[in-house]
GROMACS .gro file of C-alpha atoms in nm:
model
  331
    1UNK     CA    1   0.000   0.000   0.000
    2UNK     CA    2   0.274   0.244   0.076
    3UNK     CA    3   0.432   0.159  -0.234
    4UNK     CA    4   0.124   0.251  -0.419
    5UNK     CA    5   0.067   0.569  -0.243
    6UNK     CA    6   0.399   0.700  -0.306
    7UNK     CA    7   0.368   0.632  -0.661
    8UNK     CA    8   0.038   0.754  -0.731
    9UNK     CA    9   0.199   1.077  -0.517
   10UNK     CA   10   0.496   1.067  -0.756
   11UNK     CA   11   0.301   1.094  -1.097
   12UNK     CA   12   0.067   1.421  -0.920
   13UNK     CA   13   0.408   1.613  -0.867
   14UNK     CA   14   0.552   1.531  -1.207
   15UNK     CA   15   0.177   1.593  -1.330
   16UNK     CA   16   0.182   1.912  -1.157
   17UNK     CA   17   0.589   2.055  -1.253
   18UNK     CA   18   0.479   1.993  -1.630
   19UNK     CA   19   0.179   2.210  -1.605
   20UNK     CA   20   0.374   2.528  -1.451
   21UNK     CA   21   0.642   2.468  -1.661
   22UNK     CA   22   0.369   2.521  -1.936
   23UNK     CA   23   0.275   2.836  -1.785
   24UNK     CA   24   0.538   3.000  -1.764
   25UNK     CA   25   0.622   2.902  -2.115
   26UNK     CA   26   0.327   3.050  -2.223
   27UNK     CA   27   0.347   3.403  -2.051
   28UNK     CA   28   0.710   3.417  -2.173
   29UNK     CA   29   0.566   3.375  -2.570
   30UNK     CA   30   0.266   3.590  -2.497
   31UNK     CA   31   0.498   3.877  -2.342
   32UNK     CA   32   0.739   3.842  -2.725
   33UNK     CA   33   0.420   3.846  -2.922
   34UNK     CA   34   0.352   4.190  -2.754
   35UNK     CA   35   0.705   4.334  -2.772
   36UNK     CA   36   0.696   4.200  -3.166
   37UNK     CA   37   0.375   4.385  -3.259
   38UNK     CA   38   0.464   4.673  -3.012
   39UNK     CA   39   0.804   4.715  -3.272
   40UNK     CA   40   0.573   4.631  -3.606
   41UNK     CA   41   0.369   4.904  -3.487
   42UNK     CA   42   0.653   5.156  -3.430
   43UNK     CA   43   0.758   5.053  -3.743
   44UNK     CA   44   0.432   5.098  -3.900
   45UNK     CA   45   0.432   5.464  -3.817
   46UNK     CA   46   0.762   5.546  -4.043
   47UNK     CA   47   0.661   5.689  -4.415
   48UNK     CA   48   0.788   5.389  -4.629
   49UNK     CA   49   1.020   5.533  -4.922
   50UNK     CA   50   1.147   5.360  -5.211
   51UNK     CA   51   1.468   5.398  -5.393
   52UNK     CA   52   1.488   5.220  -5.719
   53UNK     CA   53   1.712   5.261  -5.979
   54UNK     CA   54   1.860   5.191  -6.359
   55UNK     CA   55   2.132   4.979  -6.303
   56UNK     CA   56   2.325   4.806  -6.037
   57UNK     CA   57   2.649   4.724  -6.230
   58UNK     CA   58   2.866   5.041  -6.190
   59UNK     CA   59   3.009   5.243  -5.915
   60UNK     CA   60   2.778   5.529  -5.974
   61UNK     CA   61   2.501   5.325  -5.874
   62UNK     CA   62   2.657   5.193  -5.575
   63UNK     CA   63   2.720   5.531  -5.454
   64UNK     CA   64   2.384   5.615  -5.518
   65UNK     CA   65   2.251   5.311  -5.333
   66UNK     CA   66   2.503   5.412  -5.058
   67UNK     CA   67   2.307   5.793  -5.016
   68UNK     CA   68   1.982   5.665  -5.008
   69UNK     CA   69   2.064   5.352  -4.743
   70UNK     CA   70   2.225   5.653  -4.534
   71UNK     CA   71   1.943   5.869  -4.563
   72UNK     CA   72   1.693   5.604  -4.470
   73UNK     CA   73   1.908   5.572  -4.139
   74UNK     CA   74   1.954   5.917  -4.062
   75UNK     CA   75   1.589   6.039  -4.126
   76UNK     CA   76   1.410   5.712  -3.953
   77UNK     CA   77   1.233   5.592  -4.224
   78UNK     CA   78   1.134   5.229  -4.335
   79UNK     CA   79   1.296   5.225  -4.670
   80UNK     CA   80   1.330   4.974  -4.920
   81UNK     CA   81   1.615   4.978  -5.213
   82UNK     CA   82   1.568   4.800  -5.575
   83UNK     CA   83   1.761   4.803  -5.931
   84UNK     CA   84   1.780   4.702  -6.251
   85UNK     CA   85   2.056   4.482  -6.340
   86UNK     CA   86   2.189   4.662  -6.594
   87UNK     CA   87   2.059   5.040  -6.702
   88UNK     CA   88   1.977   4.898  -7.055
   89UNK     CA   89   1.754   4.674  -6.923
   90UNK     CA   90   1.414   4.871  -6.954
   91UNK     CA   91   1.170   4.623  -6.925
   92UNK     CA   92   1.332   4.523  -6.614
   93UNK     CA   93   1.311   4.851  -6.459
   94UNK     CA   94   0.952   4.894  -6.573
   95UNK     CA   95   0.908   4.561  -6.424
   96UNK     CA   96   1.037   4.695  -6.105
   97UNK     CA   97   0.805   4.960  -6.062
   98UNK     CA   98   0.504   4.737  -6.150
   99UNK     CA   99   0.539   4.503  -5.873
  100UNK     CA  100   0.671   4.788  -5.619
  101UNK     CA  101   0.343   4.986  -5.705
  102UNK     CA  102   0.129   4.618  -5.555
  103UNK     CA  103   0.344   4.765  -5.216
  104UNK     CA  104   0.197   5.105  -5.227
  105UNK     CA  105   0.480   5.274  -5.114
  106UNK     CA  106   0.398   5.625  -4.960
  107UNK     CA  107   0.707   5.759  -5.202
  108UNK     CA  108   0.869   5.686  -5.461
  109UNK     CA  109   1.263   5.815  -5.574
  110UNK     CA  110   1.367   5.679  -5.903
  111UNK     CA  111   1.682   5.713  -6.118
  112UNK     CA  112   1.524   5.657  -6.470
  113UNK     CA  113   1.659   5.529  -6.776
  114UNK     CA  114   1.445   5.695  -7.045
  115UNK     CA  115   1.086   5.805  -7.091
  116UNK     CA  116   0.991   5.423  -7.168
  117UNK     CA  117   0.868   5.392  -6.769
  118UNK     CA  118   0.665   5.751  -6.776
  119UNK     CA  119   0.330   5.511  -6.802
  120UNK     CA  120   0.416   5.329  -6.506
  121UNK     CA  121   0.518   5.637  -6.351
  122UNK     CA  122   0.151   5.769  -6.423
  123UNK     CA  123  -0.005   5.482  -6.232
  124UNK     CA  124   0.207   5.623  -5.902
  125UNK     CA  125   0.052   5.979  -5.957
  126UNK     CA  126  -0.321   5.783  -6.003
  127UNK     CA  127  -0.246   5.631  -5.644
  128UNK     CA  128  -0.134   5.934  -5.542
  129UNK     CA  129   0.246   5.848  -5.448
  130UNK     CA  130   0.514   6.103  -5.524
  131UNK     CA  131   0.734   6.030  -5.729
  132UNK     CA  132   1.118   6.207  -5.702
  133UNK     CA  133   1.344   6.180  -6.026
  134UNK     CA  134   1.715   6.188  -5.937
  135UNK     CA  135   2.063   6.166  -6.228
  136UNK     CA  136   1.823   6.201  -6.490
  137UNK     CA  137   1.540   6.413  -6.582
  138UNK     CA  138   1.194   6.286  -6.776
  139UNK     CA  139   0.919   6.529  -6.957
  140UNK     CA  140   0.668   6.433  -6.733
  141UNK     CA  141   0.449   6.683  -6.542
  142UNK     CA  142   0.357   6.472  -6.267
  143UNK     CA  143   0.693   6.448  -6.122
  144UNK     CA  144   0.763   6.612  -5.799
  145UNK     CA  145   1.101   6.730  -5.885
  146UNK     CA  146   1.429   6.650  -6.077
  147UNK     CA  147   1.739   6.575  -5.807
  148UNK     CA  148   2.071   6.591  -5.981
  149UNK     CA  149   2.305   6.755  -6.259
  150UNK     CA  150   2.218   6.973  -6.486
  151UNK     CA  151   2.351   6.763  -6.794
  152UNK     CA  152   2.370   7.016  -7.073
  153UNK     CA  153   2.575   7.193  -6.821
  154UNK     CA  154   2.825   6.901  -6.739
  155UNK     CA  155   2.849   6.843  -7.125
  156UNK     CA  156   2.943   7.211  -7.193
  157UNK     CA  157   3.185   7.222  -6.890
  158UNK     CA  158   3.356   6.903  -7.025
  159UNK     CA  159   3.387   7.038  -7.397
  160UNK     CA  160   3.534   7.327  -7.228
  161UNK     CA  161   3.795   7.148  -7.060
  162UNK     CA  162   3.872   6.994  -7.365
  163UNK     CA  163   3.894   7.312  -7.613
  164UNK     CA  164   4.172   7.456  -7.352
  165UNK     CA  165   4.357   7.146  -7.424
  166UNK     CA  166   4.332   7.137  -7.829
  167UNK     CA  167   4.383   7.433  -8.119
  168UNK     CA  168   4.092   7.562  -8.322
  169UNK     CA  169   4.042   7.344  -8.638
  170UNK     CA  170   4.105   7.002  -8.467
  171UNK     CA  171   3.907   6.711  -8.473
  172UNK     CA  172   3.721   6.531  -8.191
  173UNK     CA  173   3.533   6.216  -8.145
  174UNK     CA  174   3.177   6.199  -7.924
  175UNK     CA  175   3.152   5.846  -7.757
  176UNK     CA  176   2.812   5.884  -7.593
  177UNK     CA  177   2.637   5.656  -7.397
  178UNK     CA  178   2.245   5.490  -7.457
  179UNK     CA  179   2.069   5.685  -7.784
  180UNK     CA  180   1.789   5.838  -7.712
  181UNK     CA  181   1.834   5.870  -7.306
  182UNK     CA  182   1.765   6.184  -7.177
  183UNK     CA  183   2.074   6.225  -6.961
  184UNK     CA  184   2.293   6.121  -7.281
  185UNK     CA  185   2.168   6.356  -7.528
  186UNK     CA  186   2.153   6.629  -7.275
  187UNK     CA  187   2.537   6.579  -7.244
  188UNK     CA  188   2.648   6.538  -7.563
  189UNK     CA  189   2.459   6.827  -7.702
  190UNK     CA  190   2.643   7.000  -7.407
  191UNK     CA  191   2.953   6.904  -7.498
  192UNK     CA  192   2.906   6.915  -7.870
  193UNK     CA  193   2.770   7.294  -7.895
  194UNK     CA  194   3.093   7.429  -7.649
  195UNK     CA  195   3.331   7.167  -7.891
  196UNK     CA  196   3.230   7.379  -8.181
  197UNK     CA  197   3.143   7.710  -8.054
  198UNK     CA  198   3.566   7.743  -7.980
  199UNK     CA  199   3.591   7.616  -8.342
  200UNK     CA  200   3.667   7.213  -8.298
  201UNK     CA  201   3.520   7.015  -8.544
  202UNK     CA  202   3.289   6.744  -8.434
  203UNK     CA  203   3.426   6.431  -8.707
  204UNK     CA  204   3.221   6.146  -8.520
  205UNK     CA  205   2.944   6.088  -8.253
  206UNK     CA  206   2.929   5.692  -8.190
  207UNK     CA  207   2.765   5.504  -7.894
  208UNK     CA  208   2.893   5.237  -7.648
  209UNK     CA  209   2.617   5.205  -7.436
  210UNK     CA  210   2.778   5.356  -7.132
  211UNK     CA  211   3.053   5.028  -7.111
  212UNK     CA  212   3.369   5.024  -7.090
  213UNK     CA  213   3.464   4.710  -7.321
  214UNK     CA  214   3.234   4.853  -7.594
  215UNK     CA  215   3.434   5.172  -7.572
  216UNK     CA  216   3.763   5.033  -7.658
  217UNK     CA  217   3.580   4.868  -8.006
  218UNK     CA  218   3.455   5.195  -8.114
  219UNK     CA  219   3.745   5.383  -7.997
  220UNK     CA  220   3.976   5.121  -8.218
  221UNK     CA  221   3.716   5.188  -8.491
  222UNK     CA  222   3.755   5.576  -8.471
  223UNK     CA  223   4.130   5.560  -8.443
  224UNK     CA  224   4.089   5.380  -8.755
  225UNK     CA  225   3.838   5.575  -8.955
  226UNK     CA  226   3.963   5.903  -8.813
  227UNK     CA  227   4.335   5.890  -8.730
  228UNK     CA  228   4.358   6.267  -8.690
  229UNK     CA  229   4.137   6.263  -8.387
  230UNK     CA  230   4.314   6.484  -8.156
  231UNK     CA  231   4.083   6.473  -7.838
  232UNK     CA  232   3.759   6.241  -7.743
  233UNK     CA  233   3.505   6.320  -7.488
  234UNK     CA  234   3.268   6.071  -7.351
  235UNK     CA  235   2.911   6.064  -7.169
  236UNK     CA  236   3.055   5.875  -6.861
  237UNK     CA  237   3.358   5.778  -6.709
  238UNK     CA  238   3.411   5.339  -6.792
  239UNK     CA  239   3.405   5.483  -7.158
  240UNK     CA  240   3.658   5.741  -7.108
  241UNK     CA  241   3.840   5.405  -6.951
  242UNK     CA  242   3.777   5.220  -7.205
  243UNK     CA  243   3.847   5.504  -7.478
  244UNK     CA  244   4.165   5.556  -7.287
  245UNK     CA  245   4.291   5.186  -7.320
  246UNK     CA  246   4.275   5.187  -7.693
  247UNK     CA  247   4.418   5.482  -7.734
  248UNK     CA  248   4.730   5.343  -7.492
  249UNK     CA  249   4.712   5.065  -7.689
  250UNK     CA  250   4.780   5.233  -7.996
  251UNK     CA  251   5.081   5.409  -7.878
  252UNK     CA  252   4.882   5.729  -7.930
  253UNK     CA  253   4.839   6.040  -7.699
  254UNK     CA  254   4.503   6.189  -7.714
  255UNK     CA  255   4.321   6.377  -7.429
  256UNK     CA  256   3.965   6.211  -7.257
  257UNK     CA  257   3.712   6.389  -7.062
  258UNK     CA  258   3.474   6.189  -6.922
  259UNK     CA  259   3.156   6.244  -6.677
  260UNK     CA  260   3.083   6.120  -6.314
  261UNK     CA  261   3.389   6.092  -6.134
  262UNK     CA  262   3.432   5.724  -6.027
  263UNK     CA  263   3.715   5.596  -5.825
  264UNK     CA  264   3.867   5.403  -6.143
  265UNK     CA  265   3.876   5.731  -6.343
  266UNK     CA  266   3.983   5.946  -6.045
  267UNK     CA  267   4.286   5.693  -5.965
  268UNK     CA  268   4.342   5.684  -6.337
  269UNK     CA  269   4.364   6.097  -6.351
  270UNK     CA  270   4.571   6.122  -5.968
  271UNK     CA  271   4.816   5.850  -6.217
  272UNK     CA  272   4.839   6.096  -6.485
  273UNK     CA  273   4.666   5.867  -6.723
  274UNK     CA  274   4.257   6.031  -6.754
  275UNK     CA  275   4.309   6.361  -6.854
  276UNK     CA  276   4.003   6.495  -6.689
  277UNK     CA  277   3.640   6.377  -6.590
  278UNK     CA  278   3.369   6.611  -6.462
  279UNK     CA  279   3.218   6.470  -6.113
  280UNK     CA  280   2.855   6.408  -6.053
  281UNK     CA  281   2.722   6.340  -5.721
  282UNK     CA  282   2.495   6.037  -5.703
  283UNK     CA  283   2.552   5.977  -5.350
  284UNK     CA  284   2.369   6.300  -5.262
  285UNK     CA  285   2.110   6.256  -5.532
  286UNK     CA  286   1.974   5.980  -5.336
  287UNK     CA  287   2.031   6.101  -4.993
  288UNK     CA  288   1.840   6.466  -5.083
  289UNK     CA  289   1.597   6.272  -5.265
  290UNK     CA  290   1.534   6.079  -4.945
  291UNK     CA  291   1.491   6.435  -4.779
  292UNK     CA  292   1.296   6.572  -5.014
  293UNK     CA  293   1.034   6.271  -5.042
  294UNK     CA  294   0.994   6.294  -4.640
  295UNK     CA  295   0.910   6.619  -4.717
  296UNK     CA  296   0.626   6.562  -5.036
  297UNK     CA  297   0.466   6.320  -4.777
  298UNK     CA  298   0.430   6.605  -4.501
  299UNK     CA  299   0.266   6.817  -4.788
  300UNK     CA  300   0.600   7.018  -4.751
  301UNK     CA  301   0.653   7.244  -5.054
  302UNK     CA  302   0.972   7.079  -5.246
  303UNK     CA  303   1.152   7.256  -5.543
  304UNK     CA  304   1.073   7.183  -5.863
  305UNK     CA  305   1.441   7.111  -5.988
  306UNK     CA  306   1.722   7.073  -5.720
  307UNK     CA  307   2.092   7.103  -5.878
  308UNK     CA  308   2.301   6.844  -5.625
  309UNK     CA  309   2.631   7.002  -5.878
  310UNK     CA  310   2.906   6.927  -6.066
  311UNK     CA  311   3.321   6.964  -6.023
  312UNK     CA  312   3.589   6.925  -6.228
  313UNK     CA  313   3.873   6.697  -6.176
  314UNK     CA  314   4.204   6.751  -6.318
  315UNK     CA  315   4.521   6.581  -6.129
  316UNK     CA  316   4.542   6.888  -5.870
  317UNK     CA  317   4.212   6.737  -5.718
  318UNK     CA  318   4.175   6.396  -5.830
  319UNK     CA  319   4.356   6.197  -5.501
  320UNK     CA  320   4.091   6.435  -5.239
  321UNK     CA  321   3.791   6.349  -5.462
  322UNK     CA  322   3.935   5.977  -5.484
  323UNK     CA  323   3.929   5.974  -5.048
  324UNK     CA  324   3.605   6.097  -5.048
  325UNK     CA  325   3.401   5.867  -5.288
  326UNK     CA  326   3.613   5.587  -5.141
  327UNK     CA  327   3.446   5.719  -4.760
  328UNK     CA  328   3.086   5.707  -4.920
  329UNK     CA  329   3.147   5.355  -5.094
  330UNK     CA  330   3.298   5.210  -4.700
  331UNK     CA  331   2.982   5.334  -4.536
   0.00000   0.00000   0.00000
């Protein structure tokens, strides 16, 4: 009998110890699932911004990304960063911007690639979403503003540069970028207006899609076609690069001024190689457009075109412009 009894007292205890361990298992889980939606609903009362842009497969971009990642840190918001693989791949980017729209994003800060994603854009505007443009500027009256260079500008700046190197009656090759962009033509008409206002003559305009290894071919080509080519200027800096290398290769010594002011072409000028390259900004492109989108959701009033400027680098300023995109790129 007392065997029994201290069993049967045995399996009450156990019975017992299981059932407050249960407890207290279950106040720990209920006290997470408050502190979880207590931080879903802090989270839920930050504007949600969007940063998408052209491409992902340069530095630009990457220091554009880095801007906008900083700017969603430093302003509190709940932001969310996409991009196109490549910044000739349109669809994609319109593809992008579908699916993002599903989100309903309370902003919206895009670097476009050409007027191809205006539609899309429109269905933003519909649901009421601002919509920031940053680098590169679109016809479309339902933007908020335009964030970035003024591209004409950079173009005539460069050609500038590049008169001061050359005599009057010399010829120079274009390399631009992706026909038909915005941001392209606006440079190269830039470039091409101050080229022959100081009496240069234009002998070639020829495009390499903004990439470096297509603008060694047509830089071989022109060095071919036109072998009197005494200075080139390109619509970005990897086809100055690339412009550069074939000329190298070809034992020749012709001057390149490129746009945007990478680290490649700004070690490449600090070298003496890249003759000179005029700087764009895309790191605070995306950071002001951050700014500025905080401020379209408030119903703040927000310029209709913000100029985040241009420099130009020559080998007196390359190696302090090189430590500073190199800072923005660590962050």
């Amino acid at each position: 009998m007392k065997k029994k009894y201290f069993l049967t007292l045995s399996l009450v205890i156990i019975a017992a110890l299981i059932l407050l361990a249960g407890c207290s298992s279950g106040s720990s889980s209920n006290e997470n699932d408050e502190s979880a939606d207590e931080s879903t609903d802090n989270d839920s009362d930050k504007p949600t911004i969007a940063v998408v842009l052209k491409g992902s497969d340069a530095e630009y971009f990457k220091l554009a990304e880095a801007g906008a990642k900083q700017a969603f840190e430093d302003f509190d918001v709940n932001g969310k960063f996409l991009a196109a693989s490549t910044q000739t791949q349109e669809q994609e980017l319109i593809n992008i911007l579908e699916d993002l729209l599903t989100e309903n994003p309370e902003a919206l800060v895009l670097m476009p690639s050409t007027g191809s994603v205006i539609p899309t854009l429109s269905k933003y505007s519909d649901a009421d979403i601002p919509v920031l443009l940053i680098d590169t500027d679109l016809d479309w009256e339902n933007k908020v503003t335009y964030i970035g260079t003024d591209n004409y500008t950079a173009g005539q700046k460069a050609g500038e540069y590049l008169t001061s190197l050359l005599s009057e009656g010399e010829e120079v090759a274009i390399i631009e970028g992706v026909s038909g962009a915005a941001q392209n033509e606006a440079r190269v008409s830039g470039a091409k207006d101050q080229l022959e206002e100081h009496g240069l003559k234009v002998v070639t305009v020829q495009a390499a899609d903004f990439d470096r290894t297509k603008a060694v071919n047509v830089m071989e080509n022109i060095i071919t076609a036109h072998p009197n080519v005494k200075g080139v200027f390109t619509a970005n800096d990897e086809m100055a690069l690339g412009a550069l290398q074939a000329i190298n290769t070809s034992n020749l010594e012709i001057p390149v001024i490129g746009i945007d002011g990478t680290s490649d072409a700004l070690k490449s000028i600090s070298q003496g190689e890249l003759d000179a390259v005029i700087q764009q900004l895309p790191y605070q492109m995306a950071y002001i457009g951050v700014e500025n989108a905080i401020r379209a959701i408030n119903g703040e009033t927000v310029d209709e075109k913000i100029d985040s400027g241009i420099d130009l680098i020559t080998s007196e300023n390359a190696q302090e412009k090189l430590d500073e995109v190199n800072d923005q790129l660590s962050k």
